[in-house]
Amino acid sequence: MSVSVRITTRSRPVRARRIAQRTDRLLAATGFDGAELAVSLVGDHAIRSLNRVYRGKDRATDVLSFPLFEREEIPQLRRRKARPLLGDVVVSIDTAQRQAQAYDASLEQELERLLIHGVLHVLGHDHEFPEEARFMRREERRLARMIGLPWPYQVGEERSRRRTPGRD
């Protein structure tokens, strides 16, 4: 398996092996089967610290991504035979739990949704501009289908945006 999962908090039971398998499938669905990715599941305190240091935002968030490649390099990487270490995705289990409750989803489902979001960021996608945001939403839904994740946010995009506590 090309995904390593590190859990630094024991506040909620999480199956690291399942997270690694799902993330591996996400990478394959994006054309990066065999590529490496590090996933860290942390608490709010740790992600708040990372968010403050790397984004200048002194608050907890749901997911942070640290790509090792620039957006322009991603298409070239996809064509290579050797699969690189793409970067790191850090997810707050505490924030994921709150969001899961808000959406009446399981913690596992919310973690998978956040992994989808984080993987897309590692692969150079963003949601700063409307066209990028639309593309990213489509990709999130496509990847959710690929791993059998029911998309709990189809009730309406506007309602989804209001209800997601950790959205950036």
PDB file of C-alpha atoms in Angstrom:
ATOM      1  CA  MET A   1       0.000   0.000   0.000  1.00  0.00           C
ATOM      2  CA  SER A   2       1.308   3.447  -0.908  1.00  0.00           C
ATOM      3  CA  VAL A   3      -0.580   5.430   1.710  1.00  0.00           C
ATOM      4  CA  SER A   4       0.704   5.812   5.231  1.00  0.00           C
ATOM      5  CA  VAL A   5      -1.751   6.797   7.961  1.00  0.00           C
ATOM      6  CA  ARG A   6      -0.677   8.254  11.262  1.00  0.00           C
ATOM      7  CA  ILE A   7      -3.176   8.826  14.054  1.00  0.00           C
ATOM      8  CA  THR A   8      -2.003  11.163  16.798  1.00  0.00           C
ATOM      9  CA  THR A   9      -5.227  11.299  18.801  1.00  0.00           C
ATOM     10  CA  ARG A  10      -7.229   8.525  20.383  1.00  0.00           C
ATOM     11  CA  SER A  11     -10.303  10.634  21.083  1.00  0.00           C
ATOM     12  CA  ARG A  12     -12.377   8.697  18.521  1.00  0.00           C
ATOM     13  CA  PRO A  13     -11.970   5.165  17.174  1.00  0.00           C
ATOM     14  CA  VAL A  14     -10.721   5.224  13.586  1.00  0.00           C
ATOM     15  CA  ARG A  15      -9.631   2.309  11.422  1.00  0.00           C
ATOM     16  CA  ALA A  16      -6.303   3.381   9.919  1.00  0.00           C
ATOM     17  CA  ARG A  17      -6.196   0.451   7.504  1.00  0.00           C
ATOM     18  CA  ARG A  18      -9.575   1.377   6.005  1.00  0.00           C
ATOM     19  CA  ILE A  19      -8.502   5.023   5.652  1.00  0.00           C
ATOM     20  CA  ALA A  20      -5.324   3.893   3.864  1.00  0.00           C
ATOM     21  CA  GLN A  21      -7.275   1.581   1.530  1.00  0.00           C
ATOM     22  CA  ARG A  22      -9.821   4.271   0.656  1.00  0.00           C
ATOM     23  CA  THR A  23      -7.099   6.833   0.038  1.00  0.00           C
ATOM     24  CA  ASP A  24      -5.261   4.349  -2.175  1.00  0.00           C
ATOM     25  CA  ARG A  25      -8.451   3.939  -4.218  1.00  0.00           C
ATOM     26  CA  LEU A  26      -8.814   7.722  -4.462  1.00  0.00           C
ATOM     27  CA  LEU A  27      -5.291   8.009  -5.805  1.00  0.00           C
ATOM     28  CA  ALA A  28      -5.988   5.292  -8.374  1.00  0.00           C
ATOM     29  CA  ALA A  29      -9.192   7.071  -9.441  1.00  0.00           C
ATOM     30  CA  THR A  30      -7.200  10.251 -10.070  1.00  0.00           C
ATOM     31  CA  GLY A  31      -4.574   8.469 -12.179  1.00  0.00           C
ATOM     32  CA  PHE A  32      -2.036   8.212  -9.374  1.00  0.00           C
ATOM     33  CA  ASP A  33      -2.269   4.542  -8.464  1.00  0.00           C
ATOM     34  CA  GLY A  34       0.887   3.568  -6.660  1.00  0.00           C
ATOM     35  CA  ALA A  35       1.772   7.158  -5.730  1.00  0.00           C
ATOM     36  CA  GLU A  36       2.597   7.810  -2.101  1.00  0.00           C
ATOM     37  CA  LEU A  37       0.679  10.032   0.260  1.00  0.00           C
ATOM     38  CA  ALA A  38       0.981  10.613   3.986  1.00  0.00           C
ATOM     39  CA  VAL A  39      -2.266  11.041   5.937  1.00  0.00           C
ATOM     40  CA  SER A  40      -2.289  12.304   9.509  1.00  0.00           C
ATOM     41  CA  LEU A  41      -5.382  12.214  11.675  1.00  0.00           C
ATOM     42  CA  VAL A  42      -5.000  14.715  14.486  1.00  0.00           C
ATOM     43  CA  GLY A  43      -7.029  16.650  17.048  1.00  0.00           C
ATOM     44  CA  ASP A  44      -8.226  20.237  16.832  1.00  0.00           C
ATOM     45  CA  HIS A  45      -5.281  21.567  18.829  1.00  0.00           C
ATOM     46  CA  ALA A  46      -2.728  20.170  16.360  1.00  0.00           C
ATOM     47  CA  ILE A  47      -4.578  21.268  13.222  1.00  0.00           C
ATOM     48  CA  ARG A  48      -5.146  24.732  14.692  1.00  0.00           C
ATOM     49  CA  SER A  49      -1.406  25.055  15.221  1.00  0.00           C
ATOM     50  CA  LEU A  50      -0.679  23.956  11.631  1.00  0.00           C
ATOM     51  CA  ASN A  51      -3.363  26.294  10.286  1.00  0.00           C
ATOM     52  CA  ARG A  52      -1.854  29.201  12.218  1.00  0.00           C
ATOM     53  CA  VAL A  53       1.719  28.483  11.079  1.00  0.00           C
ATOM     54  CA  TYR A  54       1.046  27.677   7.407  1.00  0.00           C
ATOM     55  CA  ARG A  55      -2.074  29.690   6.574  1.00  0.00           C
ATOM     56  CA  GLY A  56      -2.044  32.474   9.171  1.00  0.00           C
ATOM     57  CA  LYS A  57      -5.481  31.431  10.467  1.00  0.00           C
ATOM     58  CA  ASP A  58      -5.619  30.895  14.218  1.00  0.00           C
ATOM     59  CA  ARG A  59      -8.472  28.396  14.309  1.00  0.00           C
ATOM     60  CA  ALA A  60      -9.079  24.724  13.854  1.00  0.00           C
ATOM     61  CA  THR A  61     -10.110  23.570  10.401  1.00  0.00           C
ATOM     62  CA  ASP A  62     -11.216  20.229   8.988  1.00  0.00           C
ATOM     63  CA  VAL A  63      -8.460  19.382   6.497  1.00  0.00           C
ATOM     64  CA  LEU A  64      -5.112  20.783   5.398  1.00  0.00           C
ATOM     65  CA  SER A  65      -3.093  19.674   2.399  1.00  0.00           C
ATOM     66  CA  PHE A  66       0.616  20.039   1.831  1.00  0.00           C
ATOM     67  CA  PRO A  67       1.460  19.197  -1.790  1.00  0.00           C
ATOM     68  CA  LEU A  68       5.064  18.552  -2.718  1.00  0.00           C
ATOM     69  CA  PHE A  69       4.560  19.621  -6.321  1.00  0.00           C
ATOM     70  CA  GLU A  70       3.308  22.739  -8.045  1.00  0.00           C
ATOM     71  CA  ARG A  71       0.001  22.568  -9.870  1.00  0.00           C
ATOM     72  CA  GLU A  72       1.758  22.791 -13.251  1.00  0.00           C
ATOM     73  CA  GLU A  73       3.879  19.710 -12.507  1.00  0.00           C
ATOM     74  CA  ILE A  74       0.939  17.377 -11.797  1.00  0.00           C
ATOM     75  CA  PRO A  75       0.129  16.373 -15.425  1.00  0.00           C
ATOM     76  CA  GLN A  76       3.783  15.369 -15.989  1.00  0.00           C
ATOM     77  CA  LEU A  77       3.774  13.308 -12.787  1.00  0.00           C
ATOM     78  CA  ARG A  78       0.691  11.410 -13.912  1.00  0.00           C
ATOM     79  CA  ARG A  79       2.528  10.253 -17.060  1.00  0.00           C
ATOM     80  CA  ARG A  80       5.613   8.960 -15.219  1.00  0.00           C
ATOM     81  CA  LYS A  81       6.029   5.286 -14.463  1.00  0.00           C
ATOM     82  CA  ALA A  82       7.621   5.904 -11.062  1.00  0.00           C
ATOM     83  CA  ARG A  83       5.090   7.152  -8.538  1.00  0.00           C
ATOM     84  CA  PRO A  84       6.215  10.037  -6.336  1.00  0.00           C
ATOM     85  CA  LEU A  85       5.403  11.056  -2.800  1.00  0.00           C
ATOM     86  CA  LEU A  86       2.646  13.587  -3.514  1.00  0.00           C
ATOM     87  CA  GLY A  87       2.497  15.248  -0.109  1.00  0.00           C
ATOM     88  CA  ASP A  88       0.573  15.208   3.137  1.00  0.00           C
ATOM     89  CA  VAL A  89      -3.078  15.460   4.085  1.00  0.00           C
ATOM     90  CA  VAL A  90      -3.912  16.336   7.689  1.00  0.00           C
ATOM     91  CA  VAL A  91      -7.448  15.845   8.989  1.00  0.00           C
ATOM     92  CA  SER A  92      -8.874  16.886  12.338  1.00  0.00           C
ATOM     93  CA  ILE A  93     -10.871  14.011  13.782  1.00  0.00           C
ATOM     94  CA  ASP A  94     -12.525  16.401  16.251  1.00  0.00           C
ATOM     95  CA  THR A  95     -13.790  18.738  13.525  1.00  0.00           C
ATOM     96  CA  ALA A  96     -14.749  15.780  11.339  1.00  0.00           C
ATOM     97  CA  GLN A  97     -16.882  14.409  14.189  1.00  0.00           C
ATOM     98  CA  ARG A  98     -18.742  17.718  14.591  1.00  0.00           C
ATOM     99  CA  GLN A  99     -19.316  17.959  10.851  1.00  0.00           C
ATOM    100  CA  ALA A 100     -20.492  14.356  10.666  1.00  0.00           C
ATOM    101  CA  GLN A 101     -23.110  15.100  13.318  1.00  0.00           C
ATOM    102  CA  ALA A 102     -24.228  18.237  11.466  1.00  0.00           C
ATOM    103  CA  TYR A 103     -24.756  16.160   8.308  1.00  0.00           C
ATOM    104  CA  ASP A 104     -26.121  13.089  10.062  1.00  0.00           C
ATOM    105  CA  ALA A 105     -23.237  11.076   8.629  1.00  0.00           C
ATOM    106  CA  SER A 106     -20.837   8.673  10.296  1.00  0.00           C
ATOM    107  CA  LEU A 107     -17.366   9.807  11.343  1.00  0.00           C
ATOM    108  CA  GLU A 108     -15.915   7.371   8.804  1.00  0.00           C
ATOM    109  CA  GLN A 109     -17.964   8.937   5.989  1.00  0.00           C
ATOM    110  CA  GLU A 110     -16.909  12.448   6.946  1.00  0.00           C
ATOM    111  CA  LEU A 111     -13.250  11.412   7.152  1.00  0.00           C
ATOM    112  CA  GLU A 112     -13.527   9.952   3.657  1.00  0.00           C
ATOM    113  CA  ARG A 113     -15.151  13.158   2.363  1.00  0.00           C
ATOM    114  CA  LEU A 114     -12.332  15.212   3.870  1.00  0.00           C
ATOM    115  CA  LEU A 115      -9.743  12.853   2.365  1.00  0.00           C
ATOM    116  CA  ILE A 116     -11.296  13.403  -1.060  1.00  0.00           C
ATOM    117  CA  HIS A 117     -11.062  17.152  -0.543  1.00  0.00           C
ATOM    118  CA  GLY A 118      -7.481  16.921   0.720  1.00  0.00           C
ATOM    119  CA  VAL A 119      -6.322  14.640  -2.105  1.00  0.00           C
ATOM    120  CA  LEU A 120      -7.746  17.037  -4.682  1.00  0.00           C
ATOM    121  CA  HIS A 121      -5.833  19.905  -3.080  1.00  0.00           C
ATOM    122  CA  VAL A 122      -2.617  17.857  -3.106  1.00  0.00           C
ATOM    123  CA  LEU A 123      -3.195  17.303  -6.823  1.00  0.00           C
ATOM    124  CA  GLY A 124      -3.363  21.042  -7.449  1.00  0.00           C
ATOM    125  CA  HIS A 125      -7.107  21.684  -7.408  1.00  0.00           C
ATOM    126  CA  ASP A 126      -8.590  24.612  -5.555  1.00  0.00           C
ATOM    127  CA  HIS A 127     -11.901  26.370  -5.006  1.00  0.00           C
ATOM    128  CA  GLU A 128     -10.856  30.023  -4.916  1.00  0.00           C
ATOM    129  CA  PHE A 129     -12.693  30.938  -8.113  1.00  0.00           C
ATOM    130  CA  PRO A 130     -16.209  29.817  -9.198  1.00  0.00           C
ATOM    131  CA  GLU A 131     -15.034  27.695 -12.136  1.00  0.00           C
ATOM    132  CA  GLU A 132     -12.447  25.902  -9.983  1.00  0.00           C
ATOM    133  CA  ALA A 133     -15.023  25.396  -7.225  1.00  0.00           C
ATOM    134  CA  ARG A 134     -17.501  23.828  -9.673  1.00  0.00           C
ATOM    135  CA  PHE A 135     -14.816  21.504 -11.036  1.00  0.00           C
ATOM    136  CA  MET A 136     -13.735  20.524  -7.539  1.00  0.00           C
ATOM    137  CA  ARG A 137     -17.337  19.767  -6.462  1.00  0.00           C
ATOM    138  CA  ARG A 138     -17.799  17.552  -9.541  1.00  0.00           C
ATOM    139  CA  GLU A 139     -14.536  15.736  -8.808  1.00  0.00           C
ATOM    140  CA  GLU A 140     -15.497  15.285  -5.147  1.00  0.00           C
ATOM    141  CA  ARG A 141     -18.762  13.621  -6.173  1.00  0.00           C
ATOM    142  CA  ARG A 142     -17.046  11.462  -8.800  1.00  0.00           C
ATOM    143  CA  LEU A 143     -14.444  10.262  -6.304  1.00  0.00           C
ATOM    144  CA  ALA A 144     -17.109   9.649  -3.669  1.00  0.00           C
ATOM    145  CA  ARG A 145     -18.896   7.340  -6.135  1.00  0.00           C
ATOM    146  CA  MET A 146     -15.598   5.574  -6.889  1.00  0.00           C
ATOM    147  CA  ILE A 147     -15.170   4.578  -3.234  1.00  0.00           C
ATOM    148  CA  GLY A 148     -18.863   3.939  -2.568  1.00  0.00           C
ATOM    149  CA  LEU A 149     -19.324   6.994  -0.356  1.00  0.00           C
ATOM    150  CA  PRO A 150     -22.875   8.308  -0.277  1.00  0.00           C
ATOM    151  CA  TRP A 151     -22.615  12.045  -0.812  1.00  0.00           C
ATOM    152  CA  PRO A 152     -24.404  13.586   2.179  1.00  0.00           C
ATOM    153  CA  TYR A 153     -24.336  17.116   0.773  1.00  0.00           C
ATOM    154  CA  GLN A 154     -26.690  16.861  -2.182  1.00  0.00           C
ATOM    155  CA  VAL A 155     -29.577  18.598  -0.456  1.00  0.00           C
ATOM    156  CA  GLY A 156     -28.445  21.856  -1.998  1.00  0.00           C
ATOM    157  CA  GLU A 157     -25.114  23.550  -2.320  1.00  0.00           C
ATOM    158  CA  GLU A 158     -26.191  26.692  -0.463  1.00  0.00           C
ATOM    159  CA  ARG A 159     -27.423  24.682   2.512  1.00  0.00           C
ATOM    160  CA  SER A 160     -24.218  22.634   2.458  1.00  0.00           C
ATOM    161  CA  ARG A 161     -22.022  25.718   2.606  1.00  0.00           C
ATOM    162  CA  ARG A 162     -23.926  27.120   5.578  1.00  0.00           C
ATOM    163  CA  ARG A 163     -23.802  23.875   7.539  1.00  0.00           C
ATOM    164  CA  THR A 164     -20.140  22.962   7.115  1.00  0.00           C
ATOM    165  CA  PRO A 165     -18.396  24.275  10.250  1.00  0.00           C
ATOM    166  CA  GLY A 166     -14.805  23.822   9.049  1.00  0.00           C
ATOM    167  CA  ARG A 167     -15.022  24.974   5.416  1.00  0.00           C
ATOM    168  CA  ASP A 168     -12.178  27.208   4.327  1.00  0.00           C
TER     169      ASP A 168
END
